[in-house]
Short mmCIF file of C-alpha atoms and ligand atoms in Angstrom, two decimals:
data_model
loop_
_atom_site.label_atom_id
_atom_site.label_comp_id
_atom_site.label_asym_id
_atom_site.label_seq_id
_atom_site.Cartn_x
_atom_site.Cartn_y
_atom_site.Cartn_z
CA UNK A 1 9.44 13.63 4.23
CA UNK A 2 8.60 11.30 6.91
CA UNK A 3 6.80 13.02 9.89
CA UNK A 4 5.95 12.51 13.28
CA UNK A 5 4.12 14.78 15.97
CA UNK A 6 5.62 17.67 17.45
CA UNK A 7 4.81 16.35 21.21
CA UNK A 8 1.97 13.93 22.47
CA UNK A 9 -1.45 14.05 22.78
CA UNK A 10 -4.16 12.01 24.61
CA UNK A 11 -8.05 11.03 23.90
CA UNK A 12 -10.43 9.13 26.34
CA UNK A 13 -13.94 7.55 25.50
CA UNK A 14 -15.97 4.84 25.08
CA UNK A 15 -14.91 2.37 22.52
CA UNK A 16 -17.96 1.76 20.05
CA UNK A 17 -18.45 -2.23 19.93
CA UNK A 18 -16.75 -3.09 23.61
CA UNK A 19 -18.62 -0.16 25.17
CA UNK A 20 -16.18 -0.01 27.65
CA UNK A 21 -14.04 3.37 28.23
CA UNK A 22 -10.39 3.78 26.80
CA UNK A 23 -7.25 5.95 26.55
CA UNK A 24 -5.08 6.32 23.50
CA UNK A 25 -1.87 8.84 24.22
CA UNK A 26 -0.51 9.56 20.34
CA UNK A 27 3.72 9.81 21.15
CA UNK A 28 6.33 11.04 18.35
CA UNK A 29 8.24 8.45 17.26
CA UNK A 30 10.59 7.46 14.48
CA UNK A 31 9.83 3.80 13.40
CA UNK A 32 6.54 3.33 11.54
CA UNK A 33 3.29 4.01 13.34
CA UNK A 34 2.99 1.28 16.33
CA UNK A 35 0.44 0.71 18.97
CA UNK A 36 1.50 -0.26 22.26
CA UNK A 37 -0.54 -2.20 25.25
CA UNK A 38 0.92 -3.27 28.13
CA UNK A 39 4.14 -2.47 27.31
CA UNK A 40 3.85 -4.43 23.91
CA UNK A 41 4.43 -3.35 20.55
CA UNK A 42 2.01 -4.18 18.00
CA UNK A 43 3.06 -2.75 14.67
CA UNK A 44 0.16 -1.49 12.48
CA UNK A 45 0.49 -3.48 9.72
CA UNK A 46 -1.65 -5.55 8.29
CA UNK A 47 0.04 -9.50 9.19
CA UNK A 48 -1.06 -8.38 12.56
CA UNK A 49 -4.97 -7.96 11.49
CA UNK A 50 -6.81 -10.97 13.20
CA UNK A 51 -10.80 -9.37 12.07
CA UNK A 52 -12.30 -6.88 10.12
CA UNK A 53 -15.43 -7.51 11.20
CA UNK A 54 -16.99 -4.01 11.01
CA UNK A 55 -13.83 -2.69 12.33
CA UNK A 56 -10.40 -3.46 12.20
CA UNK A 57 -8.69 -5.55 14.70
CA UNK A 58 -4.54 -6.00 15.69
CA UNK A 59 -3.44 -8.60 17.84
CA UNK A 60 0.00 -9.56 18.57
CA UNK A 61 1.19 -12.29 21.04
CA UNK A 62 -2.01 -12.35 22.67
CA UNK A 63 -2.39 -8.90 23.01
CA UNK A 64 -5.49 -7.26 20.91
CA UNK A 65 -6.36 -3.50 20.18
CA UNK A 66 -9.55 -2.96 18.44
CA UNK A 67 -11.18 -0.34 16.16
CA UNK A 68 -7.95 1.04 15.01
CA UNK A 69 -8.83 2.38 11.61
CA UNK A 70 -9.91 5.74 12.20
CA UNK A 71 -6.91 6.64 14.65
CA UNK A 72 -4.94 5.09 11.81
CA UNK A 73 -6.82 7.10 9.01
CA UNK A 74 -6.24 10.58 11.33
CA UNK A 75 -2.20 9.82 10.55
CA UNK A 76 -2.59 8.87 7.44
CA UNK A 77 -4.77 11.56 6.26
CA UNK A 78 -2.96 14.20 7.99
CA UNK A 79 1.14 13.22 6.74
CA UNK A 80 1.69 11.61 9.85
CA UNK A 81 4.13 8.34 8.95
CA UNK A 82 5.91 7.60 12.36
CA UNK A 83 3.83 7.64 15.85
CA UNK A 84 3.43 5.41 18.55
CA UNK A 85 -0.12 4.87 19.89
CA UNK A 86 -0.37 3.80 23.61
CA UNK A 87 -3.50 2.10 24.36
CA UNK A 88 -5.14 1.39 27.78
CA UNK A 89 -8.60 -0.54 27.40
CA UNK A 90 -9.57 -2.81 24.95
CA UNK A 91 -11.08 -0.39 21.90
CA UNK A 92 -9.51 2.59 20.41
CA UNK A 93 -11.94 4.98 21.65
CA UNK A 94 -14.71 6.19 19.24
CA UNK A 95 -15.54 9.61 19.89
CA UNK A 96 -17.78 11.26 17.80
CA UNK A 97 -18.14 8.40 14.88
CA UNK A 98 -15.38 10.40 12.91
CA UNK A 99 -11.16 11.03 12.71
CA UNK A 100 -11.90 14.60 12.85
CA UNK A 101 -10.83 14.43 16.93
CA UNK A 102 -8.02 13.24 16.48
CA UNK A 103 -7.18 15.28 12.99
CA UNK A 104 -7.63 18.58 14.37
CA UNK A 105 -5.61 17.55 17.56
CA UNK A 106 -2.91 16.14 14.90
CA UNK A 107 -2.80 19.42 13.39
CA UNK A 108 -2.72 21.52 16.51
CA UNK A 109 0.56 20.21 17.78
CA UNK A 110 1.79 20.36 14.46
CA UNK A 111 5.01 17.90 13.00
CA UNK A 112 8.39 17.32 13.23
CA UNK A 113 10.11 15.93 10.29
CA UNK A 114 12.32 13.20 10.42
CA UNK A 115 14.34 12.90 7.31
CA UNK A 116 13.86 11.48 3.56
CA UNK A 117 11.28 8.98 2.46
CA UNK A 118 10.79 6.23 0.78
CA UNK A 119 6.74 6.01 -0.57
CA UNK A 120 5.17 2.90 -1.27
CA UNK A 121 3.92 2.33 -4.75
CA UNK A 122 2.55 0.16 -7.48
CA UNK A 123 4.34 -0.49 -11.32
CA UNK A 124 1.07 -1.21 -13.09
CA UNK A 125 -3.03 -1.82 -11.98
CA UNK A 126 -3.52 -3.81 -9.62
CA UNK A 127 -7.17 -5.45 -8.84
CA UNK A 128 -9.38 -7.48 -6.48
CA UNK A 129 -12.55 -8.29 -5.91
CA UNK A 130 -15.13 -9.90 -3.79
CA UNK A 131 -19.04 -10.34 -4.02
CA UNK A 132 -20.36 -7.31 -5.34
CA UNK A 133 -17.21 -5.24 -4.35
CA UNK A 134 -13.85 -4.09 -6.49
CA UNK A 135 -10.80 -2.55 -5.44
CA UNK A 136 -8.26 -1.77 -8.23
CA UNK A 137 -5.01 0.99 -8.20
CA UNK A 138 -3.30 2.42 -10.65
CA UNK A 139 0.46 4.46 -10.56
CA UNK A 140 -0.05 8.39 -9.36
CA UNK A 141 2.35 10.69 -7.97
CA UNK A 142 0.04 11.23 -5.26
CA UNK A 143 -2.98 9.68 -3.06
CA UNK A 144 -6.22 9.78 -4.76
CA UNK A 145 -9.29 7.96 -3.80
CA UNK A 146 -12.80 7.30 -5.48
CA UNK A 147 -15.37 5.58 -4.17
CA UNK A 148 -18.74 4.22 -4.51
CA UNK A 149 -21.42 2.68 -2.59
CA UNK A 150 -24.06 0.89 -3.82
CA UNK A 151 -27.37 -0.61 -1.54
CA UNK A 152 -30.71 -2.02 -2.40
CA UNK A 153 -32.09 0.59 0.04
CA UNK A 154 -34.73 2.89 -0.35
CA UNK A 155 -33.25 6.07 0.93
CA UNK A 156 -29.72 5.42 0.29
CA UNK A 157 -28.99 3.56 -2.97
CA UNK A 158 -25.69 4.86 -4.06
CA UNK A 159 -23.31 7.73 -3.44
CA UNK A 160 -19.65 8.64 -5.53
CA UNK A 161 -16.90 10.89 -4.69
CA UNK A 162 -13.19 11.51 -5.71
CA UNK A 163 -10.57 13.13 -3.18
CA UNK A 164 -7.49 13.65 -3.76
CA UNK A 165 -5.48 13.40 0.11
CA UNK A 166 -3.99 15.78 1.31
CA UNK A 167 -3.99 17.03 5.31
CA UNK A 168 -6.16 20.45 4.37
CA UNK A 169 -8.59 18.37 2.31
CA UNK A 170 -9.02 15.46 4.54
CA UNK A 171 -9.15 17.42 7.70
CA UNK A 172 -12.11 19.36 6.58
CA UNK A 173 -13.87 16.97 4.07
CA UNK A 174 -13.21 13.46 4.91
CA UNK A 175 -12.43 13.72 9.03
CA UNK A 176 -15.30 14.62 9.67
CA UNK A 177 -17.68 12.10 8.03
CA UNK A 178 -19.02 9.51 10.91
CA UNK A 179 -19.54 5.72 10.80
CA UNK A 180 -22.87 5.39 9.62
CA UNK A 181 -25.40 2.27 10.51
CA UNK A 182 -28.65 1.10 8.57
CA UNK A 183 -31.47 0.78 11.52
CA UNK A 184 -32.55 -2.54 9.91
CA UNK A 185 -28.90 -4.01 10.52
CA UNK A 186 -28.93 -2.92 14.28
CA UNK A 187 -30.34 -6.54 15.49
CA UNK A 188 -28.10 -8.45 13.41
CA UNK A 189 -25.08 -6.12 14.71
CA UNK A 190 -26.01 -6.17 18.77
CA UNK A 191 -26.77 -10.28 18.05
CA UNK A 192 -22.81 -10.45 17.15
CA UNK A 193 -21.97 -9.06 20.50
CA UNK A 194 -20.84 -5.16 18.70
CA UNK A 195 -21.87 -1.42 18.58
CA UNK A 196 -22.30 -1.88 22.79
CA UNK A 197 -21.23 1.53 23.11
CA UNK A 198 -22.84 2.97 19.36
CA UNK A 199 -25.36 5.63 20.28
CA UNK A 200 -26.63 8.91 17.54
CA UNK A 201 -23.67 10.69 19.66
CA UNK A 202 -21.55 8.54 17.54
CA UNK A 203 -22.73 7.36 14.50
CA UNK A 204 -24.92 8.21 11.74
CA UNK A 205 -27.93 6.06 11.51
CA UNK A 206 -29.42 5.40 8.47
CA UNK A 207 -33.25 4.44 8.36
CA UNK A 208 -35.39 3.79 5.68
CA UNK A 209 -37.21 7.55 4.81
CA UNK A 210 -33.63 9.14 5.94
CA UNK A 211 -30.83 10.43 8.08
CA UNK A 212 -32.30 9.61 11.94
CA UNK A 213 -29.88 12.42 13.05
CA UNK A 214 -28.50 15.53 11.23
CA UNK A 215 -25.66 14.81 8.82
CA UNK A 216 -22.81 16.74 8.56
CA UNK A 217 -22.63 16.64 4.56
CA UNK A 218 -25.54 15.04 2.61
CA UNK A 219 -23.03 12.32 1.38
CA UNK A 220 -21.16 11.55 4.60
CA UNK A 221 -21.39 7.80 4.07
CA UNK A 222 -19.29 7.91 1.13
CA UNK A 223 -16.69 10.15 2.75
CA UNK A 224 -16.98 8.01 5.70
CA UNK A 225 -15.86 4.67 3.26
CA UNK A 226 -12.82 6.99 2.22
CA UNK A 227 -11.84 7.54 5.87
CA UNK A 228 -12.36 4.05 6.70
CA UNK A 229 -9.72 3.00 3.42
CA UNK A 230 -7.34 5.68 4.43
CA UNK A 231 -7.27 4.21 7.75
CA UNK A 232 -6.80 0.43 6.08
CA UNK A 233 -4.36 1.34 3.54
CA UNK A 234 -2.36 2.81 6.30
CA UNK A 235 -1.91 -0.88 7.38
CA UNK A 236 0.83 -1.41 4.23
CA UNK A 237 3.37 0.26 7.16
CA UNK A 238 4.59 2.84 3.96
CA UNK A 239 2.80 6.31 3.10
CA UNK A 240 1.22 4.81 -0.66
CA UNK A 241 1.18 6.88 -3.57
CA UNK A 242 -1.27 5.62 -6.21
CA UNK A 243 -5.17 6.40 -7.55
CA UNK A 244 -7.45 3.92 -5.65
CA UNK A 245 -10.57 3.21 -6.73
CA UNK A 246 -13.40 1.25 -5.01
CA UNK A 247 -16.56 -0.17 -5.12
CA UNK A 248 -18.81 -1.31 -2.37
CA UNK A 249 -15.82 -2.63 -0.15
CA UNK A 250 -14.94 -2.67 3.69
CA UNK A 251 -12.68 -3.22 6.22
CA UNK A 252 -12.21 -7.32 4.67
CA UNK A 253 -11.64 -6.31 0.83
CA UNK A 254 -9.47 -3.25 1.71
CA UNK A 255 -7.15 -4.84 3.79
CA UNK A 256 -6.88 -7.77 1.51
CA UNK A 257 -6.08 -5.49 -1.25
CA UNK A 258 -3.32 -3.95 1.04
CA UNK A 259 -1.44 -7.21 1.26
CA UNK A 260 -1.56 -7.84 -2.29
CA UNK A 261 -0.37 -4.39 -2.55
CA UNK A 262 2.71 -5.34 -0.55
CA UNK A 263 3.59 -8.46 -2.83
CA UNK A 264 2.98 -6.25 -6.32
CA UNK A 265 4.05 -2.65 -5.14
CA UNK A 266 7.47 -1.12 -4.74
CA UNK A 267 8.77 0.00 -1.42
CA UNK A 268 12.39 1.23 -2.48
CA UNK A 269 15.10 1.70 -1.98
CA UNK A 270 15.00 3.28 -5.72
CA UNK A 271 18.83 3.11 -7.24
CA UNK A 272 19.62 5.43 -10.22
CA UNK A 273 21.30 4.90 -13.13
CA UNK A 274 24.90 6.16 -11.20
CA UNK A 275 24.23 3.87 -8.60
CA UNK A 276 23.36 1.01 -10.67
CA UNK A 277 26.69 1.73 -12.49
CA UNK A 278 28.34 0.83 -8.83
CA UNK A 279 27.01 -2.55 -8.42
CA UNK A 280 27.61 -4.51 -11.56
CA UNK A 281 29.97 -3.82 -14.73
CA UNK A 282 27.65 -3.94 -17.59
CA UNK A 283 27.99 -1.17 -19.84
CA UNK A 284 26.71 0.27 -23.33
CA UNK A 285 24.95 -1.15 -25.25
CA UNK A 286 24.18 -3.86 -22.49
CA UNK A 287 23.37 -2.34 -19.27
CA UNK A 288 20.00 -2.89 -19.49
CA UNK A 289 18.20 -1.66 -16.45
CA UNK A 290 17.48 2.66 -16.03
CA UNK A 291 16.22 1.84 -12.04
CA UNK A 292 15.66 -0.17 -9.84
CA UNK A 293 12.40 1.30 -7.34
CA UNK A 294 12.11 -1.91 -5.05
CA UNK A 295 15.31 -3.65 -3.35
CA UNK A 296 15.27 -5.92 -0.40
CA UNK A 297 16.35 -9.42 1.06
CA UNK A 298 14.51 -11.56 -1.36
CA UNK A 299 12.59 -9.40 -4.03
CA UNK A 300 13.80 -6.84 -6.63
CA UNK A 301 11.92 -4.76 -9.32
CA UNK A 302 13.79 -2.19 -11.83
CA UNK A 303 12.73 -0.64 -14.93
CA UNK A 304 14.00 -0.03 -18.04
CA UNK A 305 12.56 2.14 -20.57
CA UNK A 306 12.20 0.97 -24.66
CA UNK A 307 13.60 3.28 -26.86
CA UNK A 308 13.76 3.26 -30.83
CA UNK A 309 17.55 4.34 -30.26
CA UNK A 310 18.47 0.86 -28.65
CA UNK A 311 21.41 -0.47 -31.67
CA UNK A 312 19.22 -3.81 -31.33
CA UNK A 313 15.95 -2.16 -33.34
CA UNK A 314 17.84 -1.01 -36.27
CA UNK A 315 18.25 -4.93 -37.39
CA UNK A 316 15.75 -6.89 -35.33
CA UNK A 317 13.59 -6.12 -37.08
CA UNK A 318 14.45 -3.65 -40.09
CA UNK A 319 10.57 -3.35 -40.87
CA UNK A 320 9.41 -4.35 -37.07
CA UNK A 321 11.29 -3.22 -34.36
CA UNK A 322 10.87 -5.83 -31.56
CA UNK A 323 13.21 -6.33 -28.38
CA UNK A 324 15.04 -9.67 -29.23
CA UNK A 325 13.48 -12.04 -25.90
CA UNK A 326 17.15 -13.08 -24.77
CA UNK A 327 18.00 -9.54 -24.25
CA UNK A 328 14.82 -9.22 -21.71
CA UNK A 329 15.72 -12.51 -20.09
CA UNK A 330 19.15 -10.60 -19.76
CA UNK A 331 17.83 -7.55 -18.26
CA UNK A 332 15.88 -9.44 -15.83
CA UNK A 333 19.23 -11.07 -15.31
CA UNK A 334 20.97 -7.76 -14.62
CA UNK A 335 18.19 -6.88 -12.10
CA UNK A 336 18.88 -10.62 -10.20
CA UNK A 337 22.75 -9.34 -10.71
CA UNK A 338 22.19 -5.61 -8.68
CA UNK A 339 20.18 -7.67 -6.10
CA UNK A 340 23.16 -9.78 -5.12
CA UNK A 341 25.59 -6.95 -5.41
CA UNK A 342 23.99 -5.34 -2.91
CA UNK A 343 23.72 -7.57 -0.28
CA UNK A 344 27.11 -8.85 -1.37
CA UNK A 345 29.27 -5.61 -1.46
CA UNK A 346 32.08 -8.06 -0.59
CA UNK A 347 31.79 -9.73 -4.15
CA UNK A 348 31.39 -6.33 -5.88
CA UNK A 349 34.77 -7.55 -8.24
CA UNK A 350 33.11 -10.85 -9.39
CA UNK A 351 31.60 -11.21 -12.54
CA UNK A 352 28.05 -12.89 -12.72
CA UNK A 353 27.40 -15.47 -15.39
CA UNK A 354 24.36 -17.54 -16.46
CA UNK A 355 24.16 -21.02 -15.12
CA UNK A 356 21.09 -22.31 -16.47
CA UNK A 357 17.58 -21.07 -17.42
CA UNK A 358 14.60 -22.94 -17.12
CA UNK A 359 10.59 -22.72 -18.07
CA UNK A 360 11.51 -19.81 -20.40
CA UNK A 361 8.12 -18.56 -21.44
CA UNK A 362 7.81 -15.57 -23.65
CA UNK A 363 4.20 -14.00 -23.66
CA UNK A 364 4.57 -10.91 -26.33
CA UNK A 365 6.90 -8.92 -27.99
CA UNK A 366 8.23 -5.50 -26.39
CA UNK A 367 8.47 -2.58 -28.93
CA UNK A 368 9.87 0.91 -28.72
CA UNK A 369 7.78 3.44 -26.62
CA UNK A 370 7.15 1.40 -23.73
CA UNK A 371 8.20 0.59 -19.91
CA UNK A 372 9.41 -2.52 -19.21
CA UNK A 373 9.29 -3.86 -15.39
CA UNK A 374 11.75 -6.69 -14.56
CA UNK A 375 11.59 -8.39 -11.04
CA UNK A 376 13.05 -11.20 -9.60
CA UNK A 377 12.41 -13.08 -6.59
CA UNK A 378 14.86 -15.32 -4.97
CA UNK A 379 14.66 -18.95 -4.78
CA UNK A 380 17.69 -20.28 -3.21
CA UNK A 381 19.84 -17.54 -1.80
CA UNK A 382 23.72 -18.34 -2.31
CA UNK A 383 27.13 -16.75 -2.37
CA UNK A 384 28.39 -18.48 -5.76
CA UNK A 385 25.00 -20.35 -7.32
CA UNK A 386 21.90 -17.77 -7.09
CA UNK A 387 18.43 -19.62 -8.04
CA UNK A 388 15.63 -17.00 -9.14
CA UNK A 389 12.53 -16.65 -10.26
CA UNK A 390 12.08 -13.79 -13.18
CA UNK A 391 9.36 -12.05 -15.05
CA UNK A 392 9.19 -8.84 -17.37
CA UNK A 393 5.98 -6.90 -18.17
CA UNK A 394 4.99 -3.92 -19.53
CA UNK A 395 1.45 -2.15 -19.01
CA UNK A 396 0.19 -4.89 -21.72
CA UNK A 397 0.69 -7.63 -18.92
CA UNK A 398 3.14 -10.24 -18.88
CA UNK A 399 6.17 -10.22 -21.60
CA UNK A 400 8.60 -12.92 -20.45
CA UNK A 401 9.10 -15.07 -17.57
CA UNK A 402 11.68 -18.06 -16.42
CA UNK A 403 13.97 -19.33 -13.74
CA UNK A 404 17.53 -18.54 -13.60
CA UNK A 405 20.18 -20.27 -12.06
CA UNK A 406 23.75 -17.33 -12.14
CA UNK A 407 27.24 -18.17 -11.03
CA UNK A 408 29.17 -15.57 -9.46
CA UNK A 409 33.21 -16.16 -10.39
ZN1 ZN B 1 -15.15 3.59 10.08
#
């Protein structure tokens, strides 16, 4: 369900690298999580990141709202999916290092729900990686994170843990952790013009024999790289289902990942197998897509699962039951075919035809037992001539890929 708060609430402080005070008033809302600065909407997604410099900053048509992960990671962490964030000042206020401020407060005016949901979420793993850092996802039915970090330090040389997210767990084991800061890197950080307003009230410093002030769990670095990536991955505008794990990233690799999340994941709308039925007038033994879980202007993904009951198997191959590669170049067809349908509800009566097929590539052969993904992305939009570009995989990677050119008559 999508949720938004129950009634407003309101934080003041000192933003931690502007050192200057600020006011953030969280309002309910009902389309995405958005800041707004005078009288501007920035929507918190990540096209509107401009740095991640040690913290993560939005800007929109000249106007700029800084440090907004951990506000971002409160929502995130506690269900929250539609809010709008009013900002005075130029920094998110820090208050004490942690989301736990504005957790707690989340939970205290408790939700309202706004209706059904679409999550975001990702067909097979999905990696990146940077110097010395990795990011990589793989399907779940839920939010789980792991993470690692790793220093050449002498008191603090690595630290693990695995969450799964949910509001009761985050609000008492992840809010809480504080943005932590190795003494040694202080110079370096104040010679950049940031931390102007970092003090031990509001971050954990790190120096080389140990903790300079008291932490609140002996790994609260590591929890605090969780809250930090909760915050990010909030930035992909969707709630995301899906295990993330991590390696020595930040604020750069994690929002990276989140775009390339966007261009591999699905967002919905998911179709069924009735409403598939509706759009286009294949039938058995050639309707060849089960669901379709991402739909919009210009992209489309569906599955459709392998079977040894498909008639095909039983003579292609008697002794080696492959998929025959036309009929996954058709089912990537059919997917191209439900895209146009329903944009086009107007043309529901035509019937769509192959016009020409180019750079056919076949990578592997698709055999009973598995999940085939077909998506399409549009080329040159059309009423009569579609052009698209096509590709099937399975877990395996790639199986087939080409560009399509369909006539609608
Ligand atoms: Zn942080």
């Amino acid at each position: 369900m999508r949720r938004t708060l129950a009634k407003e609430v309101a934080f003041e402080g000192i933003g931690i690298h502007t050192g200057t005070k600020g006011r953030i008033v969280i309002k309910p809302y009902d389309q995405g999580i958005v800041f707004q600065k005078e009288g501007r909407i920035i929507p918190a997604t990540y096209e509107y990141v401009v740095s991640t410099e040690r913290r993560v900053v939005l800007e929109k048509d000249g106007v700029r709202v800084e440090t907004v992960e951990h506000v971002l990671s409160a929502l995130n962490g506690m269900g929250i999916t539609d809010a709008l964030l009013e900002v005075e000042g130029d920094e998110v206020p820090i208050m004490d290092g942690s989301a736990y401020t504005f957790a707690k407060a989340i939970k205290e005016v408790g939700y309202r729900e706004l209706g059904s949901y679409e999550h975001a979420g990702i067909l097979n793993r999905l990696e990146l990686s940077e110097t010395k850092a990795r990011i990589h996802a793989e399907p779940s039915d839920k939010l789980e994170v792991a993470y690692a970090i790793v220093y050449e330090h002498s008191f603090l040389p690595s630290q693990f843990k695995l969450m799964t997210v949910e509001p009761e767990t985050y609000l008492n084991f992840i809010a809480p952790a504080r943005t932590f800061v190795f003494e040694e890197e202080l110079e370096e950080i104040y010679q950049k013009g940031l931390a102007k307003g970092g003090s031990l009230e509001n971050a954990l410093v790190i120096t080389k024999d140990g903790y300079a002030n008291e932490p609140r769990f002996p790994d609260e670095p590591v929890r605090h790289k969780i809250l930090d990536l909760i915050g990010d991955i909030a930035l992909l505008g969707r709630k995301f289902i899906g295990r993330i794990s991590c390696i020595g990233g930040g604020h750069n690799l994690h929002v990276k990942f989140v775009k390339h999340l966007y261009e591999h994941g699905w967002f919905g709308p998911t179709l069924d197998i009735e409403h598939i039925k509706e759009l286009i007038p294949h039938r058995y033994p050639f309707l060849l897509v089960d669901r379709i879980v991402h739909l919009d202007e210009s992209r489309a993904v569906g599955i459709k699962a392998i079977t040894y009951n498909e008639q095909h198997f039983h003579g292609h191959f008697p002794n080696f039951a492959v998929m025959p590669g036309v009929l996954v170049l058709e089912a990537i067809a059919q997917v191209g075919a439900i895209m146009f349908f329903y944009h086009n509800k107007d043309r529901r009566e035509s019937i769509p035809l192959f016009a020409g097929l180019d750079e056919v590539k076949f990578r592997r052969p698709v055999r009973p037992g598995e999940l085939l993904y077909l998506e399409v992305k549009v080329l040159r939009p059309g009423k009569r001539f579609i052009r698209m570009e096509g590709r099937a995989y399975t877990e395996e990677g790639i199986v087939a890929q080409g560009i399509f050119t369909a006539v609608v008559s």
